[in-house]
Amino acid sequence: MRKLLVLVATVVAGLALAGVAQAGCMATVGLDSMPKAGLAAGEPWIVRIRVLQHGRRPMPDAKPEVRIRNAAGKLFVFKTTKTPRVGSYRARVVFPKAGRYSLGVYDGFPVKECARVHTFKSVLIVAV
C-alpha cells in the first residue's frame, strides 16, 4: 500500500511540474503595419514584429519569421532581424507576383513545441 501511495504522489508531482512548464509556453505576435492597399508586386513591405510571452513580456530570444503563401500554395519565408527594442524584430517582405497571399508570422518561440504560426488577414498585391 505504501508503494502505491508513493507512486501516486510521484505521478501527481510530475503532472504538476509539467503543467508549470507548459504555463510559460505561449506568445503573442503584433505587427506595426499591414501591407498598404495598392502595394505592387516586387515592392518591399517593411514590418516590425513584436513578440511577447503571455502578451506581456518582450521575448529577446525569439526567432520570428514572416510567412506568405500564394493562391497556388507556394510558401515564401522572410527572416527577421532584431531591433534595438527588446522583443521587437524587423522584416523586409517582397511579394513576388500580383495576387492574393495568406499572411502569417511564425513566433520563433525558443521551445520548439511551443512555437506556432499566427495568422493575419490575407493580402491582395497588385501588378506592377
N, CA, C and O atoms as a MOPAC input file, in Angstrom:
PM7 MOZYME 1SCF
protein

 N      0.81600 1    -1.18500 1     0.00000 1
 C      0.00000 1     0.00000 1     0.00000 1
 C      0.87000 1     1.26300 1     0.00000 1
 O      0.58100 1     2.24100 1    -0.69100 1
 N      1.93500 1     1.21100 1     0.79000 1
 C      2.83300 1     2.35800 1     0.87600 1
 C      3.48300 1     2.63600 1    -0.48600 1
 O      3.63100 1     3.79500 1    -0.87300 1
 N      3.87300 1     1.57200 1    -1.21900 1
 C      4.47600 1     1.75000 1    -2.54200 1
 C      3.49000 1     2.40300 1    -3.49700 1
 O      3.86900 1     3.25800 1    -4.29700 1
 N      2.24200 1     2.00800 1    -3.41600 1
 C      1.21400 1     2.59100 1    -4.27100 1
 C      1.04700 1     4.08000 1    -3.97000 1
 O      0.90600 1     4.89300 1    -4.88400 1
 N      1.06400 1     4.42600 1    -2.69700 1
 C      0.92400 1     5.81500 1    -2.29200 1
 C      2.10700 1     6.65000 1    -2.80500 1
 O      1.91800 1     7.77400 1    -3.27000 1
 N      3.30900 1     6.10500 1    -2.72200 1
 C      4.49400 1     6.79900 1    -3.23200 1
 C      4.39200 1     6.96700 1    -4.74500 1
 O      4.72200 1     8.03100 1    -5.26900 1
 N      3.94600 1     5.94800 1    -5.44500 1
 C      3.79300 1     6.00900 1    -6.89100 1
 C      2.78200 1     7.08400 1    -7.28100 1
 O      3.04100 1     7.88000 1    -8.18400 1
 N      1.65200 1     7.11100 1    -6.61800 1
 C      0.62600 1     8.10600 1    -6.91600 1
 C      1.15400 1     9.51300 1    -6.64600 1
 O      0.92600 1    10.42000 1    -7.44600 1
 N      1.84700 1     9.70000 1    -5.54400 1
 C      2.40900 1    11.01300 1    -5.20800 1
 C      3.43100 1    11.45100 1    -6.26100 1
 O      3.47400 1    12.62600 1    -6.62600 1
 N      4.24500 1    10.52600 1    -6.74600 1
 C      5.24600 1    10.83400 1    -7.77200 1
 C      4.56900 1    11.24800 1    -9.07400 1
 O      4.98200 1    12.22100 1    -9.70400 1
 N      3.54200 1    10.52500 1    -9.47800 1
 C      2.81500 1    10.85000 1   -10.71300 1
 C      2.16700 1    12.22600 1   -10.59500 1
 O      2.25400 1    13.03300 1   -11.52100 1
 N      1.52900 1    12.49600 1    -9.48100 1
 C      0.87700 1    13.79500 1    -9.27800 1
 C      1.91100 1    14.92400 1    -9.32100 1
 O      1.65900 1    15.95800 1    -9.93900 1
 N      3.04800 1    14.74600 1    -8.68700 1
 C      4.09900 1    15.76700 1    -8.69900 1
 C      4.61800 1    15.98600 1   -10.11500 1
 O      4.85300 1    17.12500 1   -10.52000 1
 N      4.79600 1    14.92100 1   -10.85500 1
 C      5.25500 1    15.03300 1   -12.24100 1
 C      4.27000 1    15.78800 1   -13.10800 1
 O      4.66600 1    16.62000 1   -13.92500 1
 N      2.99700 1    15.50500 1   -12.93700 1
 C      1.97500 1    16.21900 1   -13.70200 1
 C      1.92700 1    17.69800 1   -13.32100 1
 O      1.72100 1    18.55800 1   -14.17700 1
 N      2.11300 1    17.98000 1   -12.06700 1
 C      2.11300 1    19.37300 1   -11.62200 1
 C      3.27300 1    20.13700 1   -12.24400 1
 O      3.10100 1    21.27600 1   -12.67800 1
 N      4.44700 1    19.52500 1   -12.29300 1
 C      5.61100 1    20.17600 1   -12.89800 1
 C      5.41900 1    20.37200 1   -14.39300 1
 O      5.82200 1    21.39800 1   -14.94100 1
 N      4.81100 1    19.40100 1   -15.05400 1
 C      4.54500 1    19.53500 1   -16.49100 1
 C      3.60600 1    20.70400 1   -16.74000 1
 O      3.77800 1    21.44900 1   -17.70400 1
 N      2.62700 1    20.86300 1   -15.88300 1
 C      1.70500 1    21.98700 1   -16.01700 1
 C      2.40500 1    23.32400 1   -15.85800 1
 O      2.11100 1    24.27100 1   -16.58700 1
 N      3.32500 1    23.40800 1   -14.91400 1
 C      4.09200 1    24.63700 1   -14.70200 1
 C      4.94500 1    24.93100 1   -15.92900 1
 O      5.03600 1    26.08000 1   -16.36200 1
 N      5.56800 1    23.90400 1   -16.48600 1
 C      6.40200 1    24.10000 1   -17.68100 1
 C      5.56300 1    24.60700 1   -18.84700 1
 O      6.00400 1    25.48200 1   -19.59300 1
 N      4.36800 1    24.06900 1   -19.01000 1
 C      3.50300 1    24.48400 1   -20.10700 1
 C      2.94700 1    25.88900 1   -19.89100 1
 O      2.58900 1    26.56200 1   -20.85700 1
 N      2.87000 1    26.33300 1   -18.66000 1
 C      2.28900 1    27.64200 1   -18.36100 1
 C      3.05500 1    28.76200 1   -19.05800 1
 O      2.45800 1    29.78700 1   -19.38500 1
 N      4.34500 1    28.60300 1   -19.29400 1
 C      5.14700 1    29.63100 1   -19.94500 1
 C      5.22500 1    29.46700 1   -21.44100 1
 O      6.00900 1    30.15300 1   -22.09700 1
 N      4.44500 1    28.58800 1   -21.98600 1
 C      4.55000 1    28.15300 1   -23.37500 1
 C      3.54200 1    28.87700 1   -24.27300 1
 O      2.71200 1    28.23400 1   -24.91500 1
 N      3.61100 1    30.22000 1   -24.32000 1
 C      2.65300 1    30.94900 1   -25.13700 1
 C      3.19400 1    32.33100 1   -25.47400 1
 O      3.74500 1    33.02200 1   -24.61700 1
 N      3.03200 1    32.71800 1   -26.71200 1
 C      3.46900 1    34.04900 1   -27.13800 1
 C      2.39300 1    34.69100 1   -28.00400 1
 O      1.60100 1    34.00500 1   -28.65000 1
 N      2.38200 1    36.01500 1   -28.00500 1
 C      1.53200 1    36.76200 1   -28.92600 1
 C      2.43400 1    37.50400 1   -29.89600 1
 O      3.58900 1    37.80000 1   -29.58900 1
 N      1.89700 1    37.79800 1   -31.06200 1
 C      2.65700 1    38.49100 1   -32.09600 1
 C      1.83700 1    39.67900 1   -32.57800 1
 O      0.64900 1    39.54600 1   -32.86900 1
 N      2.47500 1    40.83400 1   -32.65900 1
 C      1.82500 1    42.02200 1   -33.20000 1
 C      2.64700 1    42.59600 1   -34.33500 1
 O      3.87400 1    42.49900 1   -34.34000 1
 N      1.96400 1    43.19400 1   -35.29600 1
 C      2.62200 1    43.84500 1   -36.43000 1
 C      2.40400 1    45.34700 1   -36.32500 1
 O      1.33400 1    45.78600 1   -35.90400 1
 N      3.39800 1    46.13900 1   -36.69900 1
 C      3.21300 1    47.59100 1   -36.65000 1
 C      2.45100 1    48.10900 1   -37.85800 1
 O      2.00900 1    49.25800 1   -37.86600 1
 N      2.29100 1    47.27000 1   -38.88500 1
 C      1.52900 1    47.67100 1   -40.06900 1
 C      1.15000 1    46.43000 1   -40.86800 1
 O      1.69900 1    45.34400 1   -40.68600 1
 N      0.20400 1    46.63800 1   -41.74500 1
 C     -0.14200 1    45.62700 1   -42.74900 1
 C      0.29200 1    46.22400 1   -44.09200 1
 O      0.47200 1    47.43700 1   -44.19500 1
 N      0.46100 1    45.38800 1   -45.11700 1
 C      0.80400 1    45.95200 1   -46.42400 1
 C     -0.26900 1    46.95300 1   -46.85300 1
 O     -1.46400 1    46.68300 1   -46.73100 1
 N      0.16100 1    48.10000 1   -47.35200 1
 C     -0.77100 1    49.15000 1   -47.77700 1
 C     -1.56200 1    48.68300 1   -48.99700 1
 O     -1.04700 1    47.94300 1   -49.83400 1
 N     -2.79700 1    49.11600 1   -49.08900 1
 C     -3.61300 1    48.82500 1   -50.27200 1
 C     -2.88000 1    49.38800 1   -51.48800 1
 O     -2.38800 1    50.51600 1   -51.46500 1
 N     -2.81800 1    48.59400 1   -52.53600 1
 C     -2.14200 1    49.02800 1   -53.74800 1
 C     -0.66600 1    48.68400 1   -53.79500 1
 O      0.02500 1    49.06400 1   -54.74000 1
 N     -0.16200 1    47.95900 1   -52.77700 1
 C      1.24300 1    47.53200 1   -52.81500 1
 C      1.45000 1    46.66600 1   -54.05200 1
 O      0.71100 1    45.71000 1   -54.28400 1
 N      2.45200 1    47.00800 1   -54.83200 1
 C      2.70500 1    46.28600 1   -56.07700 1
 C      3.69500 1    45.14700 1   -55.85800 1
 O      4.54500 1    45.19100 1   -54.97000 1
 N      3.55300 1    44.13600 1   -56.69400 1
 C      4.48600 1    43.00400 1   -56.66800 1
 C      5.89600 1    43.53900 1   -56.85500 1
 O      6.13600 1    44.40900 1   -57.69300 1
 N      6.82600 1    43.01200 1   -56.06800 1
 C      8.22000 1    43.42900 1   -56.15800 1
 C      8.58700 1    44.59800 1   -55.25800 1
 O      9.77000 1    44.85600 1   -55.03200 1
 N      7.58900 1    45.31000 1   -54.73900 1
 C      7.87300 1    46.41300 1   -53.82000 1
 C      8.02000 1    45.86800 1   -52.40600 1
 O      7.27800 1    44.96800 1   -52.01200 1
 N      8.97000 1    46.40200 1   -51.63500 1
 C      9.15100 1    45.88600 1   -50.27000 1
 C      8.09600 1    46.41100 1   -49.29800 1
 O      7.64800 1    47.55400 1   -49.39500 1
 N      7.72100 1    45.56600 1   -48.38100 1
 C      6.89700 1    45.93600 1   -47.22600 1
 C      7.80400 1    45.73900 1   -46.01300 1
 O      8.20900 1    44.61700 1   -45.71000 1
 N      8.11600 1    46.82300 1   -45.32900 1
 C      8.95500 1    46.76200 1   -44.13700 1
 C      8.01900 1    46.71300 1   -42.93700 1
 O      7.17900 1    47.59400 1   -42.75100 1
 N      8.17500 1    45.67800 1   -42.13000 1
 C      7.27800 1    45.49500 1   -40.98800 1
 C      8.08600 1    45.21400 1   -39.72800 1
 O      9.10000 1    44.51600 1   -39.75500 1
 N      7.61100 1    45.77200 1   -38.63900 1
 C      8.19500 1    45.47600 1   -37.32800 1
 C      7.24600 1    44.54200 1   -36.60000 1
 O      6.02900 1    44.72700 1   -36.61000 1
 N      7.82400 1    43.54900 1   -35.97900 1
 C      7.06800 1    42.49400 1   -35.29800 1
 C      7.41400 1    42.54100 1   -33.82100 1
 O      8.58100 1    42.66000 1   -33.45000 1
 N      6.41200 1    42.44900 1   -32.99700 1
 C      6.61900 1    42.44800 1   -31.54400 1
 C      6.17700 1    41.08800 1   -31.02500 1
 O      5.03200 1    40.68700 1   -31.23500 1
 N      7.07200 1    40.37500 1   -30.34900 1
 C      6.77500 1    39.06000 1   -29.78900 1
 C      6.79500 1    39.17900 1   -28.26400 1
 O      7.80100 1    39.56000 1   -27.66600 1
 N      5.65800 1    38.84400 1   -27.65600 1
 C      5.51600 1    38.96400 1   -26.20500 1
 C      5.09500 1    37.62500 1   -25.60400 1
 O      4.14200 1    37.00100 1   -26.07000 1
 N      5.80100 1    37.19600 1   -24.58200 1
 C      5.39700 1    35.97500 1   -23.87800 1
 C      4.19200 1    36.32500 1   -23.01600 1
 O      4.21800 1    37.29100 1   -22.25300 1
 N      3.13700 1    35.52700 1   -23.14600 1
 C      1.87000 1    35.76200 1   -22.44000 1
 C      1.27900 1    37.12900 1   -22.76200 1
 O      0.47200 1    37.64900 1   -21.99200 1
 N      1.66800 1    37.71400 1   -23.88600 1
 C      1.15000 1    39.00900 1   -24.26600 1
 C      1.68600 1    40.15300 1   -23.42900 1
 O      1.18100 1    41.27200 1   -23.51600 1
 N      2.71700 1    39.88600 1   -22.60500 1
 C      3.21400 1    40.90600 1   -21.68000 1
 C      4.72400 1    41.12600 1   -21.75100 1
 O      5.18800 1    42.25800 1   -21.88900 1
 N      5.48600 1    40.03600 1   -21.65500 1
 C      6.94000 1    40.16400 1   -21.51700 1
 C      7.61700 1    40.04400 1   -22.88800 1
 O      7.45800 1    39.02900 1   -23.56700 1
 N      8.37700 1    41.07900 1   -23.30300 1
 C      9.09000 1    41.00200 1   -24.58400 1
 C     10.03500 1    39.80100 1   -24.61000 1
 O     10.70700 1    39.50600 1   -23.62100 1
 N     10.07800 1    39.12200 1   -25.74000 1
 C     10.91000 1    37.92100 1   -25.88200 1
 C     12.16700 1    38.23100 1   -26.69800 1
 O     12.10900 1    38.30500 1   -27.92600 1
 N     13.29800 1    38.41000 1   -26.01800 1
 C     14.53800 1    38.73700 1   -26.73100 1
 C     15.14400 1    37.55000 1   -27.46200 1
 O     16.00200 1    37.73300 1   -28.32500 1
 N     14.71800 1    36.34700 1   -27.13600 1
 C     15.32500 1    35.14900 1   -27.72200 1
 C     14.44100 1    34.45900 1   -28.76000 1
 O     14.74100 1    33.34300 1   -29.18500 1
 N     13.35200 1    35.11700 1   -29.17000 1
 C     12.50300 1    34.54400 1   -30.21700 1
 C     13.21600 1    34.67200 1   -31.56600 1
 O     14.11700 1    35.49500 1   -31.72700 1
 N     12.80600 1    33.85900 1   -32.51900 1
 C     13.35400 1    33.92400 1   -33.87100 1
 C     12.19200 1    33.92600 1   -34.86800 1
 O     11.98400 1    32.95700 1   -35.59800 1
 N     11.43800 1    35.03600 1   -34.88500 1
 C     10.25800 1    35.07000 1   -35.74900 1
 C     10.61400 1    35.15200 1   -37.22600 1
 O     11.71700 1    35.54900 1   -37.60200 1
 N      9.65400 1    34.76900 1   -38.04600 1
 C      9.78700 1    34.92100 1   -39.49200 1
 C      8.40400 1    35.16300 1   -40.08500 1
 O      7.40200 1    34.64100 1   -39.59600 1
 N      8.36900 1    35.95900 1   -41.14100 1
 C      7.12300 1    36.24100 1   -41.84800 1
 C      6.95800 1    35.17200 1   -42.91600 1
 O      7.89800 1    34.84000 1   -43.63800 1
 N      5.74400 1    34.63900 1   -43.00100 1
 C      5.45300 1    33.60300 1   -43.99300 1
 C      4.26200 1    34.04300 1   -44.82900 1
 O      3.19800 1    34.36200 1   -44.29900 1
 N      4.45500 1    34.05500 1   -46.14600 1
 C      3.34900 1    34.34600 1   -47.05800 1
 C      3.16300 1    33.14100 1   -47.97100 1
 O      4.11800 1    32.43400 1   -48.29400 1
 N      1.93100 1    32.92300 1   -48.37700 1
 C      1.62400 1    31.78800 1   -49.24900 1
 C      0.70100 1    32.28800 1   -50.35900 1
 O     -0.32600 1    32.91200 1   -50.09200 1
 N      1.08200 1    32.00600 1   -51.61400 1
 C      0.24900 1    32.45500 1   -52.73600 1
 C     -0.93500 1    31.50400 1   -52.94800 1
 O     -1.06000 1    30.48500 1   -52.26800 1
 N     -1.79400 1    31.85400 1   -53.89700 1
 C     -3.00200 1    31.06900 1   -54.15100 1
 C     -2.68400 1    29.64400 1   -54.60100 1
 O     -3.49300 1    28.73800 1   -54.40100 1
 N     -1.52300 1    29.44200 1   -55.20300 1
 C     -1.12000 1    28.10700 1   -55.64800 1
 C     -0.56000 1    27.27200 1   -54.49300 1
 O     -0.29700 1    26.08100 1   -54.65700 1
 N     -0.38000 1    27.89600 1   -53.32700 1
 C      0.11900 1    27.17200 1   -52.16200 1
 C      1.61300 1    27.27600 1   -51.93300 1
 O      2.13900 1    26.67100 1   -50.99900 1
 N      2.31000 1    28.03900 1   -52.77600 1
 C      3.77100 1    28.16200 1   -52.60500 1
 C      4.07000 1    29.07700 1   -51.41700 1
 O      3.51700 1    30.17100 1   -51.30000 1
 N      4.95800 1    28.60300 1   -50.54100 1
 C      5.32300 1    29.32300 1   -49.32900 1
 C      6.60500 1    30.11900 1   -49.54200 1
 O      7.57000 1    29.62400 1   -50.12500 1
 N      6.60100 1    31.37100 1   -49.05400 1
 C      7.77600 1    32.22800 1   -49.07300 1
 C      8.04400 1    32.63200 1   -47.62800 1
 O      7.12900 1    33.06000 1   -46.92300 1
 N      9.29100 1    32.49800 1   -47.18400 1
 C      9.65800 1    32.77200 1   -45.79200 1
 C     10.67200 1    33.90500 1   -45.74700 1
 O     11.63900 1    33.91800 1   -46.50900 1
 N     10.44100 1    34.86400 1   -44.83800 1
 C     11.32500 1    36.01700 1   -44.68200 1
 C     11.80900 1    36.07100 1   -43.24000 1
 O     11.01300 1    36.19400 1   -42.30900 1
 N     13.11500 1    35.98000 1   -43.06900 1
 C     13.72800 1    36.03700 1   -41.74000 1
 C     13.63200 1    37.45900 1   -41.19600 1
 O     13.43700 1    38.41700 1   -41.94500 1
 N     13.77200 1    37.57300 1   -39.89100 1
 C     13.74900 1    38.88000 1   -39.24200 1
 C     15.11800 1    39.18900 1   -38.64200 1
 O     15.96100 1    38.30900 1   -38.47100 1
 N     15.30600 1    40.44800 1   -38.33400 1
 C     16.48500 1    40.87200 1   -37.57700 1
 C     15.99500 1    41.58900 1   -36.32200 1
 O     14.92800 1    42.20400 1   -36.31800 1
 N     16.78400 1    41.49900 1   -35.26600 1
 C     16.42400 1    42.18100 1   -34.02100 1
 C     16.54200 1    43.68700 1   -34.21100 1
 O     17.38400 1    44.16600 1   -34.97100 1
 N     15.69500 1    44.41800 1   -33.51600 1
 C     15.80800 1    45.87300 1   -33.46500 1
 C     16.37400 1    46.22600 1   -32.09000 1
 O     16.48900 1    45.34700 1   -31.23600 1
 N     16.72700 1    47.48100 1   -31.85900 1
 C     17.23700 1    47.84800 1   -30.52800 1
 C     16.22600 1    47.63000 1   -29.39800 1
 O     16.61400 1    47.46500 1   -28.24100 1
 N     14.93500 1    47.62800 1   -29.73000 1
 C     13.89600 1    47.42400 1   -28.72200 1
 C     13.75800 1    45.92500 1   -28.42400 1
 O     13.55500 1    45.12700 1   -29.33900 1
 N     13.86700 1    45.55200 1   -27.17600 1
 C     13.78300 1    44.14400 1   -26.76800 1
 C     12.43200 1    43.54800 1   -27.19500 1
 O     11.37700 1    44.13700 1   -26.95800 1
 N     12.49000 1    42.37300 1   -27.82500 1
 C     11.27400 1    41.68700 1   -28.26100 1
 C     10.69800 1    42.20600 1   -29.56300 1
 O      9.60800 1    41.80600 1   -29.97000 1
 N     11.43200 1    43.09900 1   -30.21700 1
 C     10.98100 1    43.69500 1   -31.46900 1
 C     11.92100 1    43.26300 1   -32.60100 1
 O     13.14100 1    43.23200 1   -32.44200 1
 N     11.32300 1    42.93500 1   -33.73500 1
 C     12.07600 1    42.40800 1   -34.87500 1
 C     11.60500 1    43.11700 1   -36.14100 1
 O     10.49900 1    43.65600 1   -36.18100 1
 N     12.43900 1    43.11500 1   -37.16300 1
 C     12.13700 1    43.78500 1   -38.42700 1
 C     12.27600 1    42.79200 1   -39.57300 1
 O     13.19000 1    41.96800 1   -39.59500 1
 N     11.34700 1    42.88800 1   -40.52700 1
 C     11.43200 1    42.03700 1   -41.71900 1
 C     11.19900 1    42.88700 1   -42.96400 1
 O     10.45300 1    43.86600 1   -42.94400 1
 N     11.84200 1    42.49500 1   -44.01500 1
 C     11.63000 1    43.09500 1   -45.33900 1
 C     10.97100 1    42.01000 1   -46.19000 1
 O     11.58800 1    40.99800 1   -46.52500 1
 N      9.71100 1    42.24500 1   -46.52800 1
 C      8.92100 1    41.24300 1   -47.25300 1
 C      8.64800 1    41.75700 1   -48.65900 1
 O      8.23600 1    42.90200 1   -48.84700 1
 N      8.88300 1    40.89500 1   -49.64400 1
 C      8.60200 1    41.25000 1   -51.03200 1
 C      7.67800 1    40.17800 1   -51.61000 1
 O      8.02600 1    38.99800 1   -51.65800 1
 N      6.50300 1    40.61100 1   -52.04300 1
 C      5.56000 1    39.69900 1   -52.68600 1
 C      5.98500 1    39.57600 1   -54.14500 1
 O      6.01900 1    40.57800 1   -54.86000 1
 N      6.31300 1    38.35400 1   -54.60300 1
 C      6.93500 1    38.20900 1   -55.91600 1
 C      6.03000 1    38.49600 1   -57.11600 1
 O      6.50900 1    38.96900 1   -58.14700 1
 N      4.73600 1    38.21900 1   -56.99700 1
 C      3.81100 1    38.41100 1   -58.11100 1
 C      2.49300 1    38.96600 1   -57.59100 1
 O      2.20200 1    38.89200 1   -56.39700 1
 N      1.70700 1    39.51700 1   -58.49400 1
 C      0.38000 1    40.00600 1   -58.12500 1
 C     -0.49300 1    38.82500 1   -57.71100 1
 O     -0.28700 1    37.70100 1   -58.17000 1
 N     -1.45300 1    39.08100 1   -56.85700 1
 C     -2.38600 1    38.03800 1   -56.42400 1
 C     -2.67200 1    38.13300 1   -54.93800 1
 O     -2.19400 1    39.03700 1   -54.25300 1
 N     -3.45800 1    37.18800 1   -54.45400 1
 C     -3.81800 1    37.15300 1   -53.03700 1
 C     -2.85900 1    36.22400 1   -52.29100 1
 O     -2.53900 1    35.13200 1   -52.76100 1
 N     -2.41100 1    36.67300 1   -51.13200 1
 C     -1.48800 1    35.91500 1   -50.29200 1
 C     -2.06200 1    35.78400 1   -48.88600 1
 O     -2.63800 1    36.72700 1   -48.34300 1
 N     -1.89600 1    34.60400 1   -48.31200 1
 C     -2.17700 1    34.47400 1   -46.88500 1
 C     -0.93400 1    34.97500 1   -46.15900 1
 O      0.17700 1    34.90000 1   -46.68300 1
 N     -1.13400 1    35.48700 1   -44.94700 1
 C     -0.05100 1    36.09900 1   -44.19900 1
 C      0.00100 1    35.50000 1   -42.80500 1
 O     -1.00900 1    35.43600 1   -42.10400 1
 N      1.19000 1    35.06300 1   -42.41200 1
 C      1.37300 1    34.52400 1   -41.07500 1
 C      2.73500 1    34.90400 1   -40.53500 1
 O      3.65000 1    35.24100 1   -41.28600 1
 N      2.85400 1    34.84300 1   -39.21600 1
 C      4.14500 1    35.07800 1   -38.56800 1
 C      4.40700 1    33.91100 1   -37.63800 1
 O      3.64200 1    33.65700 1   -36.70700 1
 N      5.48400 1    33.21300 1   -37.89600 1
 C      5.96400 1    32.16100 1   -37.00100 1
 C      6.64000 1    32.88500 1   -35.85900 1
 O      7.56300 1    33.66800 1   -36.08400 1
 N      6.19300 1    32.63700 1   -34.61800 1
 C      6.70900 1    33.42600 1   -33.49100 1
 C      8.13800 1    33.07400 1   -33.08900 1
 O      8.78500 1    33.85800 1   -32.39500 1
 N      8.64300 1    31.92500 1   -33.50300 1
 C     10.02300 1    31.56400 1   -33.19000 1
 C     10.27400 1    31.35800 1   -31.71100 1
 O     11.37900 1    31.59100 1   -31.22200 1
 N      9.24000 1    30.91900 1   -30.99400 1
 C      9.37200 1    30.66100 1   -29.55600 1
 C     10.56900 1    29.75000 1   -29.32700 1
 O     10.72700 1    28.76700 1   -30.05000 1
 N     11.42100 1    30.04600 1   -28.34100 1
 C     12.65300 1    29.26700 1   -28.13400 1
 C     12.43600 1    27.78200 1   -27.86900 1
 O     13.32500 1    26.97700 1   -28.14600 1
 N     11.28500 1    27.40100 1   -27.34300 1
 C     10.97100 1    25.98400 1   -27.13500 1
 C     10.13600 1    25.54600 1   -28.33100 1
 O      8.99000 1    25.97000 1   -28.48200 1
 N     10.71100 1    24.69500 1   -29.18300 1
 C     10.07600 1    24.32100 1   -30.45800 1
 C      8.62200 1    23.86600 1   -30.30300 1
 O      7.77100 1    24.21100 1   -31.12200 1
 N      8.34100 1    23.09200 1   -29.25100 1
 C      6.99500 1    22.56600 1   -29.05200 1
 C      5.98800 1    23.68000 1   -28.78800 1
 O      4.78300 1    23.47400 1   -28.93600 1
 N      6.46500 1    24.84000 1   -28.40400 1
 C      5.59100 1    25.96800 1   -28.06100 1
 C      5.39900 1    26.92500 1   -29.23600 1
 O      4.42500 1    27.67800 1   -29.25900 1
 N      6.29800 1    26.91000 1   -30.19800 1
 C      6.24800 1    27.84400 1   -31.31600 1
 C      5.05100 1    27.55200 1   -32.20900 1
 O      4.65800 1    26.40000 1   -32.39000 1
 N      4.47300 1    28.62500 1   -32.76800 1
 C      3.35300 1    28.44400 1   -33.68800 1
 C      3.29500 1    29.59300 1   -34.68000 1
 O      3.98200 1    30.60300 1   -34.52700 1
 N      2.46500 1    29.42100 1   -35.69400 1
 C      2.25800 1    30.45700 1   -36.70200 1
 C      0.98200 1    31.22300 1   -36.33500 1
 O     -0.07300 1    30.62900 1   -36.10800 1
 N      1.10300 1    32.53800 1   -36.28400 1
 C     -0.03400 1    33.42300 1   -36.01000 1
 C     -0.51200 1    33.94900 1   -37.35800 1
 O      0.28900 1    34.46100 1   -38.14000 1
 N     -1.78800 1    33.83100 1   -37.63300 1
 C     -2.30600 1    34.22300 1   -38.94700 1
 C     -2.95400 1    35.60100 1   -38.89200 1
 O     -3.49100 1    36.02800 1   -37.87000 1
 N     -2.87900 1    36.26800 1   -40.02200 1
 C     -3.43000 1    37.60500 1   -40.17500 1
 C     -4.30200 1    37.62700 1   -41.42700 1
 O     -4.37000 1    36.64700 1   -42.16800 1
 N     -4.96200 1    38.75000 1   -41.64700 1
 C     -5.82600 1    38.91100 1   -42.80600 1
 C     -5.02400 1    38.71800 1   -44.10600 1
 O     -3.85900 1    39.10900 1   -44.18700 1
 N     -5.65600 1    38.11600 1   -45.11100 1
 C     -4.95100 1    37.91600 1   -46.38800 1
 C     -4.70600 1    39.27300 1   -47.07000 1
 O     -5.34300 1    40.27800 1   -46.75400 1
 N     -3.77600 1    39.25700 1   -47.99800 1
 C     -3.30600 1    40.48800 1   -48.63200 1
 C     -3.45500 1    40.35500 1   -50.14500 1
 O     -3.13600 1    39.31500 1   -50.72100 1
 N     -3.95100 1    41.43700 1   -50.79100 1
 C     -4.05500 1    41.46100 1   -52.24800 1
 C     -2.94400 1    42.35900 1   -52.78100 1
 O     -2.86300 1    43.53700 1   -52.43300 1
 N     -2.09700 1    41.79500 1   -53.62100 1
 C     -0.96900 1    42.51300 1   -54.21300 1
 C     -1.29800 1    42.79500 1   -55.67900 1
 O     -1.78100 1    41.91800 1   -56.39400 1
 N     -1.03300 1    44.02000 1   -56.11700 1
 C     -1.39300 1    44.40300 1   -57.48300 1
 C     -0.20600 1    44.21200 1   -58.42600 1
 O      0.94400 1    44.11100 1   -57.99800 1
 N     -0.51900 1    44.16800 1   -59.71400 1
 C      0.52200 1    44.03100 1   -60.73300 1
 C      1.28600 1    45.34200 1   -60.85000 1
 O      0.76600 1    46.41000 1   -60.52800 1
 N      2.51500 1    45.24400 1   -61.31100 1
 C      3.37300 1    46.41900 1   -61.46900 1
 C      2.88400 1    47.26000 1   -62.62100 1
 O      3.47300 1    48.29900 1   -62.92100 1

